[in-house]
Every structure is written in C-alpha cells, then in structure tokens.
Coordinates of C-alpha atoms and ligand atoms in Angstrom, one line a residue:
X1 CA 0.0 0.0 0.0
X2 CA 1.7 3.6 -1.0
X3 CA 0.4 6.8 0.5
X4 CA 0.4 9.8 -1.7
X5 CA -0.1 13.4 -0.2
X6 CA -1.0 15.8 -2.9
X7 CA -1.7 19.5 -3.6
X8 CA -5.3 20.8 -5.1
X9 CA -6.1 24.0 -4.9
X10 CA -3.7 24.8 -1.8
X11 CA -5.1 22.0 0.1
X12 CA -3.5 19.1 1.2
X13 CA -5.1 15.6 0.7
X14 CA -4.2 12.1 2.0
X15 CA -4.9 9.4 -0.6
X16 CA -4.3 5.6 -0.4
X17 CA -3.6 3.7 -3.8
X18 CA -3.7 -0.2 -3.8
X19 CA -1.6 -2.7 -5.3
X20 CA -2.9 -3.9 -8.2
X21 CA -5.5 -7.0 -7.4
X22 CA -6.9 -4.3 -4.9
X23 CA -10.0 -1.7 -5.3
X24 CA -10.0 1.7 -5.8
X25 CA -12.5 4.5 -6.4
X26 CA -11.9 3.8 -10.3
X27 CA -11.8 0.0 -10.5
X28 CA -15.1 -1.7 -11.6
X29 CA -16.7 -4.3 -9.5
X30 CA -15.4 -7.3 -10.5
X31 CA -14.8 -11.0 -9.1
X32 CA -11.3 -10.0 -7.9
X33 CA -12.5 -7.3 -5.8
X34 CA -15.1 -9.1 -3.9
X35 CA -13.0 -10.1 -0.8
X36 CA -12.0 -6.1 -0.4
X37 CA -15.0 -4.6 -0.9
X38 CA -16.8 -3.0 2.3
X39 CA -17.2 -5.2 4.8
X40 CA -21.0 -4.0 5.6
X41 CA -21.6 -5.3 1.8
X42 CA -22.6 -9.1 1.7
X43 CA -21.1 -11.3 -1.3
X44 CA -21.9 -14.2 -2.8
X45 CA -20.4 -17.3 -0.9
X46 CA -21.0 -19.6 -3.8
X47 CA -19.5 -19.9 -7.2
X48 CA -21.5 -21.0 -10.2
X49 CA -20.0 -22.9 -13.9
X50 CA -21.9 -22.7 -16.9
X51 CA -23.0 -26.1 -16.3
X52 CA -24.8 -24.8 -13.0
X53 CA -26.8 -22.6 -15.1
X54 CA -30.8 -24.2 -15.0
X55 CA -32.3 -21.0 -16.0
X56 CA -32.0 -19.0 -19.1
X57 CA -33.5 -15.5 -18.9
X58 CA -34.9 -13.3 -21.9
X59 CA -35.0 -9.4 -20.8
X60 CA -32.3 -8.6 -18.7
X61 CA -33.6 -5.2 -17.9
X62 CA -33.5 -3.8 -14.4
X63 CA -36.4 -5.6 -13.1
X64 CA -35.3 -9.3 -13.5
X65 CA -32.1 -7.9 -11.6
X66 CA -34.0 -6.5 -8.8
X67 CA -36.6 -9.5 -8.3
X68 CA -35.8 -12.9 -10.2
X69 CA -31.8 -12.4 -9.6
X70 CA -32.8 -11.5 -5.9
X71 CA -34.4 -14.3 -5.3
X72 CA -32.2 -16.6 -6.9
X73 CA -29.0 -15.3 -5.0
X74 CA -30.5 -15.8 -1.7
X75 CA -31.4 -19.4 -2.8
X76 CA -27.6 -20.3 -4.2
X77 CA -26.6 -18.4 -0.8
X78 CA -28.5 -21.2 1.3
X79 CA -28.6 -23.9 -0.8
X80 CA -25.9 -23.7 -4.1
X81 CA -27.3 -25.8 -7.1
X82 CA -27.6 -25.9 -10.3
X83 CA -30.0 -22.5 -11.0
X84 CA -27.6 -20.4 -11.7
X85 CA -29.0 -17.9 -14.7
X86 CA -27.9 -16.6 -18.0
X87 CA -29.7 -13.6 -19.7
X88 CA -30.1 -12.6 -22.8
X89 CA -30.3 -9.1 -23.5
X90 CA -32.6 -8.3 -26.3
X91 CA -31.1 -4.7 -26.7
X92 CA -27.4 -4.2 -26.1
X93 CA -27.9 -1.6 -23.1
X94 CA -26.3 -2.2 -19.8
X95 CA -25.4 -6.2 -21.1
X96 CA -21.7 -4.6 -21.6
X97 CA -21.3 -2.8 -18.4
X98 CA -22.4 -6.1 -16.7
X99 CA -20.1 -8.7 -18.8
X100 CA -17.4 -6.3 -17.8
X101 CA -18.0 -7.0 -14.1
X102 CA -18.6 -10.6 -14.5
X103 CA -22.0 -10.4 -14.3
X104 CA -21.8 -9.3 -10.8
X105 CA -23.7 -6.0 -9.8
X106 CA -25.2 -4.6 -6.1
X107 CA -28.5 -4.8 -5.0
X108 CA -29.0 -2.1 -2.8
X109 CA -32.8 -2.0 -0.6
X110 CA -33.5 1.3 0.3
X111 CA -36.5 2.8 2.5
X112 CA -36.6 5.6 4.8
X113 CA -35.6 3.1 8.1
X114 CA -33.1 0.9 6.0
X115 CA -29.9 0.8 3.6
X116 CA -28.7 -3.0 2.7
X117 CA -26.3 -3.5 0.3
X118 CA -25.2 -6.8 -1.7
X119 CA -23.6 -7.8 -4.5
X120 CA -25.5 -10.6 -6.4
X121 CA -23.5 -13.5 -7.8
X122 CA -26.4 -15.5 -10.0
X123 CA -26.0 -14.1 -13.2
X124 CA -23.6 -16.2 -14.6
X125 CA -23.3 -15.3 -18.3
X126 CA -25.2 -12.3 -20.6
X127 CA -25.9 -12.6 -24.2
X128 CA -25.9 -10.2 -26.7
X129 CA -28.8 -10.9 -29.0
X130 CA -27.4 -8.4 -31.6
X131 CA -24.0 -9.0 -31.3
X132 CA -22.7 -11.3 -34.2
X133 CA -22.2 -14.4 -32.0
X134 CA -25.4 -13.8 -29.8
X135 CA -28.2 -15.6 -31.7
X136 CA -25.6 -18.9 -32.3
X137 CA -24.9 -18.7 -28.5
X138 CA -28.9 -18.5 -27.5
X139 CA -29.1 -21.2 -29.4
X140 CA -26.8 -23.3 -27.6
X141 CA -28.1 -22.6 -24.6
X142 CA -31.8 -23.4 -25.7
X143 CA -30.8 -27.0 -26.5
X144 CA -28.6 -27.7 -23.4
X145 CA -30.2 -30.0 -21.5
X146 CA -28.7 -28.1 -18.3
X147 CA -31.7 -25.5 -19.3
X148 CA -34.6 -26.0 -17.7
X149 CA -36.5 -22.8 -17.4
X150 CA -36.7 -19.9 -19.8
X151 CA -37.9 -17.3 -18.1
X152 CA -39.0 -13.7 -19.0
X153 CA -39.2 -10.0 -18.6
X154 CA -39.6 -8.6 -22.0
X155 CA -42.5 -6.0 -20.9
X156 CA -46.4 -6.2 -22.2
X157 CA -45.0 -4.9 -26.0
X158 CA -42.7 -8.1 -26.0
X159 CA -45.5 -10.2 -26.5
X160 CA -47.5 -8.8 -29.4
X161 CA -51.0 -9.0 -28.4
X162 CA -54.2 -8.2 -30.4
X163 CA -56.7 -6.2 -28.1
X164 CA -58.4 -9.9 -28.8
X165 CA -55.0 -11.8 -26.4
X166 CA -53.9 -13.2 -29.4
X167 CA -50.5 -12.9 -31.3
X168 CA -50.5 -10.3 -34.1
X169 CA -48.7 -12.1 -37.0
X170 CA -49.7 -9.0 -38.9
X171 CA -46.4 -6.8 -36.8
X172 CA -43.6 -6.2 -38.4
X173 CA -41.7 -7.5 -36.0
X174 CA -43.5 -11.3 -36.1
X175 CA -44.2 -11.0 -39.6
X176 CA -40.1 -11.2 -40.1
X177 CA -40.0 -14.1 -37.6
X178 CA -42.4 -16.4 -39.4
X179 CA -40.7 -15.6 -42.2
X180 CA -37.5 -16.9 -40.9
X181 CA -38.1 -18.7 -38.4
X182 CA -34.5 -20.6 -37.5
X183 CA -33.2 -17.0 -37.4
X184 CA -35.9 -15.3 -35.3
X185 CA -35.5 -12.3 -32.9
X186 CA -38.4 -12.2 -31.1
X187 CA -38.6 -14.1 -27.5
X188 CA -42.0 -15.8 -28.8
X189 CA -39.4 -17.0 -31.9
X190 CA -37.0 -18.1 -29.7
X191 CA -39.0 -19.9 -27.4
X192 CA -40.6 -21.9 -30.7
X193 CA -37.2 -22.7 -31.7
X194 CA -36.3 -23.7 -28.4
X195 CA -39.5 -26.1 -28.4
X196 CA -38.7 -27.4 -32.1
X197 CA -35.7 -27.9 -31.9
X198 CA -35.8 -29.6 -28.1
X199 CA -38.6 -32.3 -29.9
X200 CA -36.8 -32.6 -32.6
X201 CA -33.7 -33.9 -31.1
X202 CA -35.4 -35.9 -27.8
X203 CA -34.6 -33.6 -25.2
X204 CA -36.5 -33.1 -22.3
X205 CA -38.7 -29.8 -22.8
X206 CA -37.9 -26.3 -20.7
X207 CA -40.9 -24.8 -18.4
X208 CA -41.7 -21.3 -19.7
X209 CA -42.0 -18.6 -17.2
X210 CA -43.6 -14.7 -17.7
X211 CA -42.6 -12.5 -15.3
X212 CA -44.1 -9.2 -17.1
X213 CA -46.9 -7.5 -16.1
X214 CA -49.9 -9.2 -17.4
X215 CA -53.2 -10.7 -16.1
X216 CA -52.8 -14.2 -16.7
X217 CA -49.1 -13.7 -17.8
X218 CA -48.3 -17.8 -18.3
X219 CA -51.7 -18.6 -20.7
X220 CA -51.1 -15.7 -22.6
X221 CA -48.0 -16.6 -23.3
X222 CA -48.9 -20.1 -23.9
X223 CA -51.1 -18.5 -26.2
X224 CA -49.0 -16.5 -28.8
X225 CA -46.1 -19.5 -28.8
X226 CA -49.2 -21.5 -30.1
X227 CA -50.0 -19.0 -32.3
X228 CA -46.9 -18.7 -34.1
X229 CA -46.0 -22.0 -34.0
X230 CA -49.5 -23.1 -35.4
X231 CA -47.5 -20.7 -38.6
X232 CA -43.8 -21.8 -37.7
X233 CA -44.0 -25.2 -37.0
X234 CA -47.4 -27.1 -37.6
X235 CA -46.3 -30.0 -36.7
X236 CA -45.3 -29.8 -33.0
X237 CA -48.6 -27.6 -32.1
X238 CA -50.2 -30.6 -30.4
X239 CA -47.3 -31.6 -28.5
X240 CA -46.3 -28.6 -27.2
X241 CA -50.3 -27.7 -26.2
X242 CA -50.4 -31.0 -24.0
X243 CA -47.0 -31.2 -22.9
X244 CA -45.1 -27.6 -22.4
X245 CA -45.6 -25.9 -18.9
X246 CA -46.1 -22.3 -18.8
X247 CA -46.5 -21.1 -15.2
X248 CA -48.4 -17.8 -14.3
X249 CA -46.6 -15.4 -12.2
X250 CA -47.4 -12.4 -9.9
X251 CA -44.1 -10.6 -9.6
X252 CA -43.9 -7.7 -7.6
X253 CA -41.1 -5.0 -6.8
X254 CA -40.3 -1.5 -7.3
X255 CA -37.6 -1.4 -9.7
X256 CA -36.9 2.3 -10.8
X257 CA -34.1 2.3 -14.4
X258 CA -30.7 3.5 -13.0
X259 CA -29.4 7.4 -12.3
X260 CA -26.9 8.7 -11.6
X261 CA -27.3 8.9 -7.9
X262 CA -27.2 5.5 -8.0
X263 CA -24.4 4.8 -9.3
X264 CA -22.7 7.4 -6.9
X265 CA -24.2 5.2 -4.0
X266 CA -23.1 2.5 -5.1
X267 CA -19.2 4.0 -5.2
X268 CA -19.8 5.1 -1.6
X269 CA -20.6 2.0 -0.3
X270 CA -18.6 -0.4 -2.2
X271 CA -15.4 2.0 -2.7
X272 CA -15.3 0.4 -6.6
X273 CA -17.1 2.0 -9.3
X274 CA -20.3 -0.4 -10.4
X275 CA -22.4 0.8 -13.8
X276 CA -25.1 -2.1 -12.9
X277 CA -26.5 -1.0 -9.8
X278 CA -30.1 -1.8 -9.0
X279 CA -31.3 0.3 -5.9
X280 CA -35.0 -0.7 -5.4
X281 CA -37.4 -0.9 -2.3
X282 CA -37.0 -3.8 0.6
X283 CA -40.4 -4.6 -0.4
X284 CA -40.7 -8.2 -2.8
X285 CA -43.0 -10.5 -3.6
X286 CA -44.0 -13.6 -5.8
X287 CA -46.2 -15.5 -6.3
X288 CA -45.8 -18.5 -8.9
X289 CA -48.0 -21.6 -10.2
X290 CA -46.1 -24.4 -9.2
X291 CA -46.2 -26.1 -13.0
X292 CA -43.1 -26.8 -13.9
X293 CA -41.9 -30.3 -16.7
X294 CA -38.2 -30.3 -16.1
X295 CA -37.7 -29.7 -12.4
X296 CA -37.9 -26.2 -10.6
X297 CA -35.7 -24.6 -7.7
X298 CA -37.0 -24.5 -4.5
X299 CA -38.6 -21.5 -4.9
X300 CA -40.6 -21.7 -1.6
X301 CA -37.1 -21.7 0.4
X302 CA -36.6 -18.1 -0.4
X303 CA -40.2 -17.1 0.5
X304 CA -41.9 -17.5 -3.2
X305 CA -45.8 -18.4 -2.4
X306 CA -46.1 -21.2 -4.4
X307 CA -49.8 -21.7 -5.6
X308 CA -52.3 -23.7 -8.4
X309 CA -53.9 -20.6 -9.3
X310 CA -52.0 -17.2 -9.2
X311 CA -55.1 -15.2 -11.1
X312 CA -56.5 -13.4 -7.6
X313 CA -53.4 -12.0 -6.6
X314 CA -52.9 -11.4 -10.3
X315 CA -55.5 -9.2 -10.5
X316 CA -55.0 -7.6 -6.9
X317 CA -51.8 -6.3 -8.0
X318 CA -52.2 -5.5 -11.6
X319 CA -55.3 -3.4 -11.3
X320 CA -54.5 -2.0 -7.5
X321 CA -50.3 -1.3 -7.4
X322 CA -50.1 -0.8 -11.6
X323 CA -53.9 0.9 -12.0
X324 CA -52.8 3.5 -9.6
X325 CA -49.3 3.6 -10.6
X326 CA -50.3 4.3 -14.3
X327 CA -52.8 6.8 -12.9
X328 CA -49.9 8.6 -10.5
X329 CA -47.7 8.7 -13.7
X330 CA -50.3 10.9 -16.2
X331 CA -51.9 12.8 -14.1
X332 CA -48.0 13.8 -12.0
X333 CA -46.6 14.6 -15.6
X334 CA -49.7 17.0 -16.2
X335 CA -48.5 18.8 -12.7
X336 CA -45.0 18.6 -13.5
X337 CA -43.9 16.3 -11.0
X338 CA -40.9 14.4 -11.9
X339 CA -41.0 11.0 -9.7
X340 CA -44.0 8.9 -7.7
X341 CA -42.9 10.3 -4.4
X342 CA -43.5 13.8 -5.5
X343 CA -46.9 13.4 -6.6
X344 CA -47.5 11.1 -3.5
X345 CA -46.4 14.6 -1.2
X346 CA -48.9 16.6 -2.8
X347 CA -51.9 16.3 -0.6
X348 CA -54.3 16.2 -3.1
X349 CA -52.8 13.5 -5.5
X350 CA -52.5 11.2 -2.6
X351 CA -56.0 11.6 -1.8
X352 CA -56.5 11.2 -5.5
X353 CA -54.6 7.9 -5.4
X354 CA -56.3 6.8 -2.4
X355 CA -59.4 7.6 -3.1
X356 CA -59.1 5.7 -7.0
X357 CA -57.7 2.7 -5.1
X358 CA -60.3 2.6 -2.6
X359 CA -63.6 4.0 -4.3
X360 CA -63.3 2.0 -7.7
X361 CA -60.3 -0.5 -7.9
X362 CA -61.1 -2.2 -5.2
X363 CA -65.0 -3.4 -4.4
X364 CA -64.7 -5.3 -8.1
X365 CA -60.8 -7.0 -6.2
X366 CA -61.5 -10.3 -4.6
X367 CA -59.0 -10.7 -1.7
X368 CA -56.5 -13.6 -2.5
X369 CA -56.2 -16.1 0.5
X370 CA -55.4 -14.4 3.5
X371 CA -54.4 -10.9 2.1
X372 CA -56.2 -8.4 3.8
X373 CA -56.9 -5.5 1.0
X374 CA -57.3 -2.4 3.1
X375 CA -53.6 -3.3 4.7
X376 CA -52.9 -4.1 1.5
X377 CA -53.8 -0.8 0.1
X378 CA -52.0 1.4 3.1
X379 CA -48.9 -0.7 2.6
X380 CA -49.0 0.5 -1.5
X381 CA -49.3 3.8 0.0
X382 CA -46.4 3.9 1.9
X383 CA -44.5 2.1 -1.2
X384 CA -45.3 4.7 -3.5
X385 CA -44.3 7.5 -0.8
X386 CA -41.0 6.1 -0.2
X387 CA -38.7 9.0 -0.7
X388 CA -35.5 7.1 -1.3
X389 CA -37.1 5.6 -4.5
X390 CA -36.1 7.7 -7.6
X391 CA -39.1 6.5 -9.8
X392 CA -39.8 8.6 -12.4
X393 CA -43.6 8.7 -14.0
X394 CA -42.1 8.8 -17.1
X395 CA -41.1 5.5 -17.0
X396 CA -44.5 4.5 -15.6
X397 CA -45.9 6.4 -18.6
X398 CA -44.4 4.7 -21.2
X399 CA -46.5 2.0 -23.2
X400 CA -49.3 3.2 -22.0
X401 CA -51.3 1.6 -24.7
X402 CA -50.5 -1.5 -23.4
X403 CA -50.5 -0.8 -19.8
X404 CA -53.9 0.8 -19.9
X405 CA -55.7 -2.5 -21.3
X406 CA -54.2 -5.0 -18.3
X407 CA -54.5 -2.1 -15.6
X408 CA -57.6 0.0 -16.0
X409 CA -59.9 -1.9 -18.6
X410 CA -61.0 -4.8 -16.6
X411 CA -62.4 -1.8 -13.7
X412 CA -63.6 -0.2 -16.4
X413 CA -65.1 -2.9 -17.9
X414 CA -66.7 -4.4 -14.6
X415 CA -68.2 -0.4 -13.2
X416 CA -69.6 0.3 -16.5
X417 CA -71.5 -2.8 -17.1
X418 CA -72.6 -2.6 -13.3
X419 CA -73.6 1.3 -14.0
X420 CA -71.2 2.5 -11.4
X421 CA -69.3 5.7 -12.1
X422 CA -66.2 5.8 -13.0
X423 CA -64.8 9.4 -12.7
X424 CA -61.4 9.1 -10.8
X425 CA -60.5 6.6 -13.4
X426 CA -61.6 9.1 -16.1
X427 CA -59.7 11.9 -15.3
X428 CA -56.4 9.5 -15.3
X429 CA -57.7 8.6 -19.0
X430 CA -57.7 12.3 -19.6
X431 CA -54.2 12.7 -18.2
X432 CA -53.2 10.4 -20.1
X433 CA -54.4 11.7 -23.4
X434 CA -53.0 14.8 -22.0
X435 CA -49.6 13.1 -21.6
X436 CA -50.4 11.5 -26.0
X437 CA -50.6 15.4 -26.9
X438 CA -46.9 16.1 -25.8
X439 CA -44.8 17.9 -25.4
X440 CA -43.3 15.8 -22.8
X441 CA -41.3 12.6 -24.6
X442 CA -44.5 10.1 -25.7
X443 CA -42.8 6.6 -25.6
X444 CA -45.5 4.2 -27.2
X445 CA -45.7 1.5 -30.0
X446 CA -48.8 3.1 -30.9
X447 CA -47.8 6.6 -30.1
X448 CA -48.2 7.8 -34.1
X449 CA -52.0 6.1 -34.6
X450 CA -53.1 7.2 -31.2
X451 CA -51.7 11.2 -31.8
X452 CA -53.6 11.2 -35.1
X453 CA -57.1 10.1 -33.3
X454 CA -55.8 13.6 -31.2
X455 CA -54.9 15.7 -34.0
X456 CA -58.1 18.9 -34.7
X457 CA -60.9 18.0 -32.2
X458 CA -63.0 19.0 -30.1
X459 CA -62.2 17.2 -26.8
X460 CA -65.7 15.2 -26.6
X461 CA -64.6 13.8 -30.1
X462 CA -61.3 13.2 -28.9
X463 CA -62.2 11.3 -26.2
X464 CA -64.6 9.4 -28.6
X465 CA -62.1 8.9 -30.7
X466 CA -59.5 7.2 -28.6
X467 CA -62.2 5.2 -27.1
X468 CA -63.8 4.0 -29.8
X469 CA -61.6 4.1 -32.7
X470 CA -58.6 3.3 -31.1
X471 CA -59.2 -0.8 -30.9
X472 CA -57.8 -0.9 -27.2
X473 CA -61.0 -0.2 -25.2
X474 CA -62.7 -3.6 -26.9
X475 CA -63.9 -4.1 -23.5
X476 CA -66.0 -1.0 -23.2
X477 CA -67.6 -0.6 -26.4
X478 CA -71.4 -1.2 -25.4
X479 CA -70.6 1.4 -22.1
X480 CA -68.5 3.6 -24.4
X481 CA -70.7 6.6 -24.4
X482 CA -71.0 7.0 -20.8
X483 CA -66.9 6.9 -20.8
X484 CA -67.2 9.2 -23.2
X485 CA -68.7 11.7 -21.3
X486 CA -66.7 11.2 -18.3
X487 CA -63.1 11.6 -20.2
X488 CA -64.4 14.9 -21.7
X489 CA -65.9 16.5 -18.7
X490 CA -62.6 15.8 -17.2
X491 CA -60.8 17.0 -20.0
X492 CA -62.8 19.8 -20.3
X493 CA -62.4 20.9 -16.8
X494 CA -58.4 20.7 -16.8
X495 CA -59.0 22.7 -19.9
X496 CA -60.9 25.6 -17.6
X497 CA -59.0 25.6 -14.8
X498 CA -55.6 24.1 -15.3
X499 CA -54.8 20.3 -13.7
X500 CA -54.3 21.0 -10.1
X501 CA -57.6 22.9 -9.9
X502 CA -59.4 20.1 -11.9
X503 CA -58.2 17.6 -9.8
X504 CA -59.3 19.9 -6.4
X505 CA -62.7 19.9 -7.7
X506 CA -63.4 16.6 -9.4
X507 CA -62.4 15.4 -5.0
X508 CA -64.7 18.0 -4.0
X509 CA -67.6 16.4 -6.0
X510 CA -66.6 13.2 -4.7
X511 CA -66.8 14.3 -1.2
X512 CA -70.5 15.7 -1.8
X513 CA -71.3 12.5 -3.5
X514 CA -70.0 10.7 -0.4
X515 CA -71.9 13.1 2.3
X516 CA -74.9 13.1 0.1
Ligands
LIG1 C1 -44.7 0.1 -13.0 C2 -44.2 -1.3 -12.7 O1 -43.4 0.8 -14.8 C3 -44.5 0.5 -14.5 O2 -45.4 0.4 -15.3 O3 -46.1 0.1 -12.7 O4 -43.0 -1.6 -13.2 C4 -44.2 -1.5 -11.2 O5 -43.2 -0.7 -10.6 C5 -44.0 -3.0 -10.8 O6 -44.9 -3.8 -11.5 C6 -44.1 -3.2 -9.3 O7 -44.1 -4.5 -9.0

C-alpha cells in the first residue's frame, strides 16, 4: 500500500492507492475485488459454472435484476445448485457494463428506516442478442439439457397481443419471424425454436416462465407461442399444447431504471465504481404456479408463495399497485412532477390515489387467501411514498397503450356494465391523453396512430375517438358513451381551470357525492 499526499487548490489531501489486485474508487466491480470490498456489503459465498446454469432468462432489464436475480442469489446463498442464470439481452444496453463485471452488480434496498447492500452472484453469463455471435450462442443454450427454465421479462409490448389476447402475426416484428423462423429475434421466436428444436432432437422440454406485467401472464404466453407455432412449426402444435408448462406469475417489486445517484451510491458504499447498480425498495413479492416439466428450484425456500392458481393476486396487484401507478404517472406529468414520491407529497394526489384505489379498484378486487386488502392498500401507499425511490412517471408512462388494457380496462369494464361511475379513473384517462398530446417525450408503440385520433378536435370527439376508434377499449364498447362523457368532462375541466384545480374539484364532487 503507497500513501500519496498531494496538492489541489492549496489543500492538502491524503490518498491511499492499492496494489494492483486491490479496489480503488476507479476500479469496476469485479470477481477480484469481492473479498475487499466494504465489509458491511454481503457477497456471494458460492460460485457458479456454466454447467450450474438451470435457468436462461430473456430481458435482462433492471427488473429481473431487482426481483428474479434477488431471489435466486438468496437461494444459491443457502442452498448452491444448479439454477444459476444466463440472460439474454434483447437490446445491447447495460449487457456490456455487466459482462465487464462478470456479471456481478449490487443490490441495494433502500427505504426511509433501511440501507442494505449486496452484491448478487447469480447471473452467470449475458448474451448479446445483436451482437454477431449472440443468436448462435442462445441457441446453444436453448438445446442444453442443463436448461430448464426460460424465463422472461420482456415488458407487455414483448408479447404482441391483439386487443383480442392473441398474437399479431400481422407486426412487423412477427411477420419477419415467421418468415424466418430458424433466425428469429423475437422471444415468442426463440421460445418456438427452443421447443422445435428440443422435440426434434429428444430432449427433455424447458418450463416457460412470464414475469411481465400481465393478467394471466403464463396462458397468454402459452397462447401466442401456439400462435406462431400453429405458422412456424405445424407439426409440433399438439405436442407442445399437452405437454409444455407455462406457469403464471405475480411478480412484484419497485424497480426504478438506474441514475446517476445511483451509481454514486453505489461507489460510496462499495469504494469500486459499479455501472449495474439496482437500488429498489426492501419490499418483494412472488407468487408462482407451481407447473413446472423439467424440475424447478426451490422456490418456496426463499419465500416465493407457491400456488395452483395465481389469477386473484394477479389481479389484486395489476389493477391496484399498476392501475394507480399508471394513474400517478399521467396525471403527476400533467403537474410537472418528476417522480412517484413527489406526486405522492402533494396532498391532493395522494388523496386522489387513495381515493381511486379505494372507491373504484377495489369493491370489483377479490382478496387472495389471507391478504387483507385495506392493509394491502395502506402498505401500497407507503410504497409509493418512499422518498428514497427515484421512480420517475415517465417510466411509468411509457407504453401506456399496453398498460392501460391490463391495468384500468377490466375496472372499467366491470363499473360500466354494473352502471357505477367511474370518474377518478376518467380523469387519469384524460391525463393520459394529456400526456399523448406532448410535449413531454411520448414513448408508445402506438404513439403515431393514437396522436392522429388527437390531432383537430373537439375534446368530446377526442375522447370518442381514442375510445372507440382506437381498438384498445374492446372491452367497453357497449358502455363507451357513458366513458365518453366522463373523459371529456374531465378533460374539459383541466382545460378551464388548469390540472391541479381540476383535480381539487373533481375530490370536492366526490366528497359531496360521499356526504350526500
Ligand atoms: C410500473 C411497474 O413501470 C411500471 O409500469 O407500474 O414496473 C411496477 O413498478 C412494478 O410492477 C411493481 O411490481
């Protein structure tokens, strides 16, 4: 170890440089530095091989890093076996910045009582899917026999649905795909390889597992790999449909995408420099259907509720933690608040939130086994206020077209046919149209269709555009005029008196409705 004293600005500082196998402020995290880093900082104690790796993950965005990897760390930690994971990154952000730290990246749980940091040791290997060896190395991966779950995060667009839950071979993206279909680049490609090939050759199929954001996540999937294989590969349609397993999920963390901040964080406490940082909320849950043909971890050692139907907690947290989170994200962009904790410390979004969640989300919400829902609810509100959580709306906001249809249309749905109002929920739909208009960044795969149903209207015919022209309110369509009416009163109101006024009033009326 050399000590250095040096000069800046006429001040004297004290640095301390390491030999070389030691960390400093501008080495990476890597395996050598593990045994130096902090000791308050916990580190794997188990080390995985390729042929350890049971699990091969499409999507390695922040979420699966925050949630599945969490999960499966503390299960190597306790019990090492063969689940390691390889992930496959669709895109090519952040898959470099891992590869270069050998996969390994901190997890850090922060809330306004706690800071825990540890680095996570289960990502074994990452894939470039557009790098030039990528697809010939998924593919080896798909017919190990070592594989046995492909699991996924790949978000709602990722899965191509018709408003109708069926895949749309008409996309683009598909369309190429069934075209090609040994050289796809979809996941719902890959996993019909992966099934082809696997019959083909005698091996022992994979269990598919959704971890994305949808109601009935597992059979939906099921259902566009049976759609495009009914295309692809004719032939194996029946087998797969009797014989491939494809668990539904309820997956459930705060994940916000990286900043800056974090990454600072993450120096302070590690003294090494890591560019993969997750910092998410102590808060986790899953909840799985325990269907799985080629062997499974064990899951219910590291506190996964394993269950034969996941569809009530499904719904529970799609339509209560997303529905409002959706609604926090338009209608906090339309006040110019940046993150979900901002909004959340405005008085009058939180009773907005509150009063969404309690007054219409939840009476059509059938409490899963023992969950009590108004705990349930309070506990979302504390989540959502946690300060330490950098989660921007934008990235709530984004794909809202999707979003919308798992999150608000079955409340929707279920209120209109019941003829119970639905006027919190309407003025998020006008937030979001609010949001469609710009100027803020609109992130959307249908962002161009959905701006021209926008473009020169009057905002009733707006509103009955979107709704009835736009092909995502299916749903709705025999209720439509009533949500009609209600999307343009609110629209017409932020129109008169700005959003934060709107939004004061519309809880005043509710009030009065309430004491009346
Ligand atoms: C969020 C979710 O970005 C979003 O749309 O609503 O990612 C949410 O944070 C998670 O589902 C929480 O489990």
């Amino acid at each position: 170890m050399v000590w250095h004293r040096l000069q800046r600005n006429g001040v004297f500082i004290t640095t301390v440089s390491f030999s070389t196998r030691r960390p400093n402020a501008l080495n990476r995290l890597n395996r050598d530095h593990l045994e130096h880093l902090n000791e308050r900082v916990k580190i794997p104690q188990y080390r995985l091989t390729t042929d350890d790796c049971g699990i091969l993950h499409l999507g390695l965005g922040q979420f699966s890093r925050g949630h599945l990897l969490d999960y499966l760390d503390e299960l190597l930690g306790s019990n090492p076996g063969p689940w390691g994971l390889i992930g496959v990154s669709l895109r090519s952000d952040g898959a470099a910045a891992l590869a270069e730290q050998d996969g390994l990246y901190t997890l850090i749980h922060q809330s306004e009582v706690s800071v825990s940091a540890k680095v996570v040791g289960a990502l074994k290997g990452v894939i470039v899917l557009d790098s030039e060896d990528g697809p010939n190395q998924l593919q080896g991966y798909l017919l190990s026999p070592k594989v046995r779950i492909i699991s996924l995060t790949i978000t709602e667009k990722g899965y191509y649905l018709t408003s109708e839950g069926r895949l749309n071979v008409a996309h683009p993206d598909i369309a190429a795909d069934l075209e090609q279909p040994y050289q796809p680049r979809t996941a719902v490609g890959w996993i019909a390889l992966g099934l082809k090939l696997r019959l083909e050759r005698g091996i022992a199929l994979f269990t598919v597992m959704s971890l994305d954001n949808l109601a009935g996540n597992g059979r939906v999937l099921r259902q566009v790999v049976l759609d495009y294989i009914g295309v692809a590969f004719p032939e194996i349609k029946s087998v797969v449909r009797d014989q491939a397993s494809f668990p539904s999920s309820m997956v459930d963390r705060i994940v916000p995408a990286q900043n800056l901040a974090d990454r600072a964080l993450a120096q302070k406490i590690l003294g090494v420099r890591d560019q993969s940082v997750v910092v998410t909320e102590p808060f986790c849950q899953w909840v799985l259907e325990d269907r799985f043909v080629s062997g499974r971890p064990d899951w219910g050692s590291v506190g996964v509720t394993l269950c034969a139907d996941v569809a009530p907690f499904e719904a529970m947290k799609l339509r209560l933690l997303n529905g409002a989170h959706s609604a926090i994200a338009y209608v906090g962009l339309m006040l110019g608040y940046d993150s979900v904790a901002d909004c959340l410390a405005d008085p009058i979004v939180a009773d907005y939130v509150s009063r969404l969640m309690v007054d219409e989300i939840l009476p059509g919400v059938v409490a899963p086994p023992s969950v009590d829902l108004p705990g349930y609810v309070m506990t979302l509100l504390a989540r959502f206020k946690n300060p330490f959580l950098h989660h921007r709306c934008q990235q709530i906001a984004m794909d809202g077209s999707e979003k919308i249809q798992q999150r608000w249309l079955p409340v929707l749905a279920s209120r209109l046919e019941t003829q119970s109002p639905v006027p919190l929920m309407a003025f998020g739909l006008a937030s979001w149209m609010i949001y469609l208009e710009g100027p803020s960044v609109v992130q959307d795969p249908r962002r161009d269709q959905l701006q021209r149903l926008l473009v020169d209207q009057s905002r009733r015919a707006q509103a009955a555009a979107l709704i009835q022209d736009s092909g995502m309110f299916l749903g709705v369509t025999s209720h439509s005029r009533r949500l009609i009416g209600q999307v343009a009163a609110s629209l017409e109101s932020i129109d008169a008196h700005g959003g934060s006024q709107a939004l004061s009033q519309l809880l005043r009326d509710q009030q009065r409705g309430d004491a009346s």
